[in-house]
Amino acid sequence: MADPTLYPPPVFSEDEIRQINLPSGLKPKTIQHLKDANAGYHRIYQVTFEPAELSQYIPAAARDTSRQDSLILRISGKHFMSIKTCAEIDTISYLNLKTGIPVPSVLWYSDDASNPLGHEYMYLTHAKGQSFDVIYRQLIAIGDQEQLQVQTDALLSQMVDILIELTKTKWSCLGSIRRNIVPAGAADGNTTNFIIGPLLSEQFWHEPEFEQFWGGKVTYSDLNPGGPFTSWSEMELAKIEKYIWMIEHHESLEIVRQHLPRIRELSDAIRKHAAEINDTTYVLAHRDLHMGNIMYDGESRKVTAVIDWEFASVMPAPLTDAAMGSLLWDYGPNGISESTRGLQRRLKSLCKGRGADVEVESRYNSPRQEAMMDAVNYLRAVTEVLPRGQVERNWKGWVEEMLLAINTIVQE
């Protein structure tokens, strides 16, 4: 998978940021680069304003959970031009209009580089509190077990609500949410509705890599599947088509070409068993729902915002792993701690106790579904590492695992 930190946007000066066009009379007081923010695709700034001037722009629904004196400015790198910004803005709009999930509000943005910064950006409301990973680690560090229990109980209860809300709508196709403007006077009286657009994933090739690893001879659509997709099988077939194209065109993948007939048999088997593979529901998934993306106010014990929705997509339910990311995420040097595993178990129990139909762990409906994803994921891994020159990775083992998975899906 690409490393977004290899292509960061530049650090902008205060003078440069002040060139962003804001509503008349609204001027930043202070601008602070949040260097420690976990944001591989962005530079993050906290920008303060006079509360009396800013408050009129904070949506009424966000006033209880947002700071009235500052906003968050996210300036994007050039990993995905336009599509990432549009996907996140439209997903946040959907969540604000159609659900009760607490998310930031986007106040101003540029979804292309034609602005004083030369980079896409968005100004968002600044949620009260801290990301829950900070609170969690602080309580563990000081050994306050009572507060740790109180705060995690409050978080987990609200996480169940959020996951239920996130997955309650069943969709008919797969991809990112996009806003569809309906002409005024529409029959339902609603001038904004939402459709499914192209898929976006952090597993996709980044635009700066086109020159670095492909000699500038490729386009975004050569390497990345598009969408939307009407079914799970159609989405995986589109991915395989891109991987085959890479194997045929990149010299580092020549050694894998001997397996192309078997890879094409994988595609044939997916088509043949499409009904079995597509036996699932399609739900909206955040796809990066870890504790660092959950803003939480310790005083009120409230989740004030779930942030970073750029890769949210409607996905087959077994691929959502709704709670896996949030509760098995750890930046510690020793990997996943038993305490974070315990959180996942507690959330799973809470979901079960409330009858929530939420995928806390992957649950495939058939061995073929699982074998298909094993084969596709190993194939993706091979086509990621060899063109990037990462020959030290266990790509030969991945090829063997891919072939074993293909054997499972093609058998009668």
PDB file of N, CA and C in Angstrom, residues 47-51 67-71:
ATOM      1  N   VAL A  47      -7.120  27.288  13.524  1.00  0.00           N
ATOM      2  CA  VAL A  47      -7.208  28.712  13.200  1.00  0.00           C
ATOM      3  C   VAL A  47      -8.236  29.349  14.126  1.00  0.00           C
ATOM      4  N   THR A  48      -7.809  30.344  14.893  1.00  0.00           N
ATOM      5  CA  THR A  48      -8.725  30.999  15.829  1.00  0.00           C
ATOM      6  C   THR A  48      -9.285  32.287  15.236  1.00  0.00           C
ATOM      7  N   PHE A  49     -10.480  32.643  15.711  1.00  0.00           N
ATOM      8  CA  PHE A  49     -11.191  33.838  15.262  1.00  0.00           C
ATOM      9  C   PHE A  49     -11.839  34.496  16.476  1.00  0.00           C
ATOM     10  N   GLU A  50     -12.301  35.713  16.295  1.00  0.00           N
ATOM     11  CA  GLU A  50     -13.136  36.336  17.316  1.00  0.00           C
ATOM     12  C   GLU A  50     -14.458  35.571  17.388  1.00  0.00           C
ATOM     13  N   PRO A  51     -14.837  35.070  18.570  1.00  0.00           N
ATOM     14  CA  PRO A  51     -16.070  34.285  18.676  1.00  0.00           C
ATOM     15  C   PRO A  51     -17.296  35.010  18.135  1.00  0.00           C
ATOM     16  N   ARG A  67     -16.293  24.120  19.111  1.00  0.00           N
ATOM     17  CA  ARG A  67     -15.729  25.333  19.687  1.00  0.00           C
ATOM     18  C   ARG A  67     -16.216  26.538  18.902  1.00  0.00           C
ATOM     19  N   GLN A  68     -16.420  27.641  19.612  1.00  0.00           N
ATOM     20  CA  GLN A  68     -16.942  28.852  18.985  1.00  0.00           C
ATOM     21  C   GLN A  68     -15.842  29.844  18.624  1.00  0.00           C
ATOM     22  N   ASP A  69     -14.592  29.497  18.949  1.00  0.00           N
ATOM     23  CA  ASP A  69     -13.505  30.445  18.712  1.00  0.00           C
ATOM     24  C   ASP A  69     -12.459  29.934  17.727  1.00  0.00           C
ATOM     25  N   SER A  70     -12.652  28.734  17.178  1.00  0.00           N
ATOM     26  CA  SER A  70     -11.633  28.207  16.268  1.00  0.00           C
ATOM     27  C   SER A  70     -12.231  27.215  15.284  1.00  0.00           C
ATOM     28  N   LEU A  71     -11.519  27.029  14.189  1.00  0.00           N
ATOM     29  CA  LEU A  71     -11.856  26.040  13.173  1.00  0.00           C
ATOM     30  C   LEU A  71     -10.627  25.177  12.904  1.00  0.00           C
TER      31      LEU A  71
END
